[in-house]
Amino acid sequence: MTTSVRAEKHTREQILDAATRLMHVSGYRGTSLDDVLRESGVGKGNFYYYFKSKEELGYAILDRIVRGFVERTLEPSFADPSRPPLDRIHRFLDGVLETQRQRNCVGGCPMGNLASELSDVHEGFRQRLAEIFTHWRERLTGALREAQSNGSLAPACDAGRLAQFLVASLEGAILMSKVTKEIQVMEMCVGELKAYLAHYTTGAPA
Amino acid sequence: MTTSVRAEKHTREQILDAATRLMHVSGYRGTSLDDVLRESGVGKGNFYYYFKSKEELGYAILDRIVRGFVERTLEPSFADPSRPPLDRIHRFLDGVLETQRQRNCVGGCPMGNLASELSDVHEGFRQRLAEIFTHWRERLTGALREAQSNGSLAPACDAGRLAQFLVASLEGAILMSKVTKEIQVMEMCVGELKAYLAHYTTGAPA
DNA sequence: TGGTCTGTACCAACCAGTCGGTACATACTT
DNA sequence: AAGTATGTACCGACTGGTTGGTACAGACCA
């Protein structure tokens, strides 16, 4: 029993690993099942034992990508309530930049890529993606509002609006560094984003 | 001769029309030659008389998209030298927003889409796209510098950097409104972009 | 007549998805 | 303990349909 569960996890995970890797650079349509099978060393019949279609694989990958992003980038930046809220945002921005630097500007944002590829062509994915970006935005909105009640951010500015703008600009920055293959592009954009925040920042402490 | 040129233009243009329309919503890989042929009513042999491959069609479409963008959105906003440079930028931002509104948030930015889909998978397209974004950015940089020498924009800020940021943020904004299908998202982002510019704006006239 | 166009039949490669069958561990009988 | 049945995990050949691309015959026009 233990072995069977282990075995299942193993194979399924192998498929997910390979597919995530491939789809990150080639996209959903650009990655064929055969590619995934070759890369993971899993047979076709076995694949369809774990996933009932390529679409389901797509959703599983998206889930996995999101979980990774939330656990490795979003939460670590926002989880600590003792840290000043604007610090948390800065740390998050740096985290996204760092991820992109490590990837050498290859792949871009997996969520952004899928959004671009599938939003107008697959309503299910579009909705899922929209939820994800909303969650992301809300995390930022929360921190910004906290900064306002805190006194470190001007109460005049619309936190939700600002958060929306931050998410959009970050996605755009990642895309632009993916096209140019120059990390400096992202550095510039993150710098501008910080500068923008600084304009609404009052000198107040946490 | 006149007729033959006309005829060529006709068929070639029909193909380009259909392909541009289809690829705008379904992407490069998501649009098959047969789709294009069906939509344009052109035979296969005829297609390969005008284009030697799907790739060449892709380049032709990209050229066409760029020309359309430059002629219909970029140049009309920046061409008039009598207009104050910051006004030109505002007009440009509004133009992009309006285009997106007219499209009901469907399709997104054709250049951004291709960039996202092909940058890591097709070096030729990546380079072409990178050039395009550079040209776009330079138009903005020029206007910003003019605003600086003009006295209406703070000389402290880096025009090139700011232009890069504007392009990236716009692309991100378009993408986000494509995912959410809400034009308000773009309105917000354009609003924030204008607010950001306003921070560096001195009250000086043109 | 000779180049410019165009439609049709065709191709091999590839696509997602299905199929019949195997190996093997466990559970249920008797 | 032996025999039978069941569920899980796996394989690779195969299917129908689609892909980008070619071959070629004929039509149109100069």
Short mmCIF file of C-alpha atoms in Angstrom, two decimals, chain A residues 5-76:
data_model
loop_
_atom_site.label_atom_id
_atom_site.label_comp_id
_atom_site.label_asym_id
_atom_site.label_seq_id
_atom_site.Cartn_x
_atom_site.Cartn_y
_atom_site.Cartn_z
CA VAL A 5 0.98 5.43 -3.08
CA ARG A 6 4.65 6.29 -3.40
CA ALA A 7 4.67 4.98 -6.95
CA GLU A 8 1.60 7.00 -7.90
CA LYS A 9 3.03 10.20 -6.48
CA HIS A 10 6.25 9.51 -8.26
CA THR A 11 4.84 9.08 -11.77
CA ARG A 12 2.27 11.82 -11.54
CA GLU A 13 4.87 14.17 -10.19
CA GLN A 14 7.30 13.24 -12.97
CA ILE A 15 4.70 14.11 -15.58
CA LEU A 16 3.92 17.38 -13.84
CA ASP A 17 7.62 18.25 -13.54
CA ALA A 18 8.33 17.67 -17.20
CA ALA A 19 5.16 19.35 -18.42
CA THR A 20 5.68 22.42 -16.23
CA ARG A 21 9.21 22.82 -17.52
CA LEU A 22 8.22 22.41 -21.16
CA MET A 23 5.11 24.57 -21.04
CA HIS A 24 6.98 27.35 -19.30
CA VAL A 25 9.10 27.93 -22.39
CA SER A 26 6.93 26.58 -25.21
CA GLY A 27 3.45 27.36 -23.93
CA TYR A 28 0.39 25.16 -23.77
CA ARG A 29 -0.14 24.58 -27.47
CA GLY A 30 3.57 24.49 -28.17
CA THR A 31 4.03 21.50 -25.90
CA SER A 32 2.71 18.20 -27.20
CA LEU A 33 1.76 15.23 -25.08
CA ASP A 34 4.50 13.27 -26.80
CA ASP A 35 7.02 15.89 -25.72
CA VAL A 36 5.89 15.53 -22.13
CA LEU A 37 5.97 11.75 -22.38
CA ARG A 38 9.45 11.70 -23.89
CA GLU A 39 10.76 14.14 -21.30
CA SER A 40 9.22 12.31 -18.35
CA GLY A 41 9.81 8.78 -19.63
CA VAL A 42 6.18 7.87 -18.98
CA GLY A 43 4.10 5.80 -21.38
CA LYS A 44 1.00 7.14 -23.02
CA GLY A 45 -1.44 4.72 -21.44
CA ASN A 46 0.03 5.55 -18.09
CA PHE A 47 -0.41 9.25 -18.68
CA TYR A 48 -4.11 8.79 -19.33
CA TYR A 49 -4.34 6.82 -16.13
CA TYR A 50 -3.48 9.97 -14.17
CA PHE A 51 -4.96 12.66 -16.42
CA LYS A 52 -8.08 12.36 -18.44
CA SER A 53 -6.98 14.92 -21.04
CA LYS A 54 -4.33 17.44 -21.95
CA GLU A 55 -6.67 20.12 -20.67
CA GLU A 56 -6.77 18.51 -17.23
CA LEU A 57 -2.99 18.38 -17.28
CA GLY A 58 -3.03 22.08 -18.06
CA TYR A 59 -5.18 22.83 -15.03
CA ALA A 60 -2.97 20.66 -12.83
CA ILE A 61 0.11 22.51 -14.03
CA LEU A 62 -1.54 25.86 -13.46
CA ASP A 63 -2.44 24.80 -9.91
CA ARG A 64 1.11 23.76 -9.31
CA ILE A 65 2.57 26.97 -10.72
CA VAL A 66 0.24 29.03 -8.58
CA ARG A 67 1.02 27.06 -5.45
CA GLY A 68 4.74 27.50 -6.13
CA PHE A 69 4.34 31.23 -6.68
CA VAL A 70 2.23 31.73 -3.58
CA GLU A 71 4.42 29.60 -1.34
CA ARG A 72 7.82 30.67 -2.63
CA THR A 73 7.30 34.31 -3.51
CA LEU A 74 3.98 35.80 -2.40
CA GLU A 75 3.60 34.43 1.13
CA PRO A 76 7.24 34.73 2.23
#
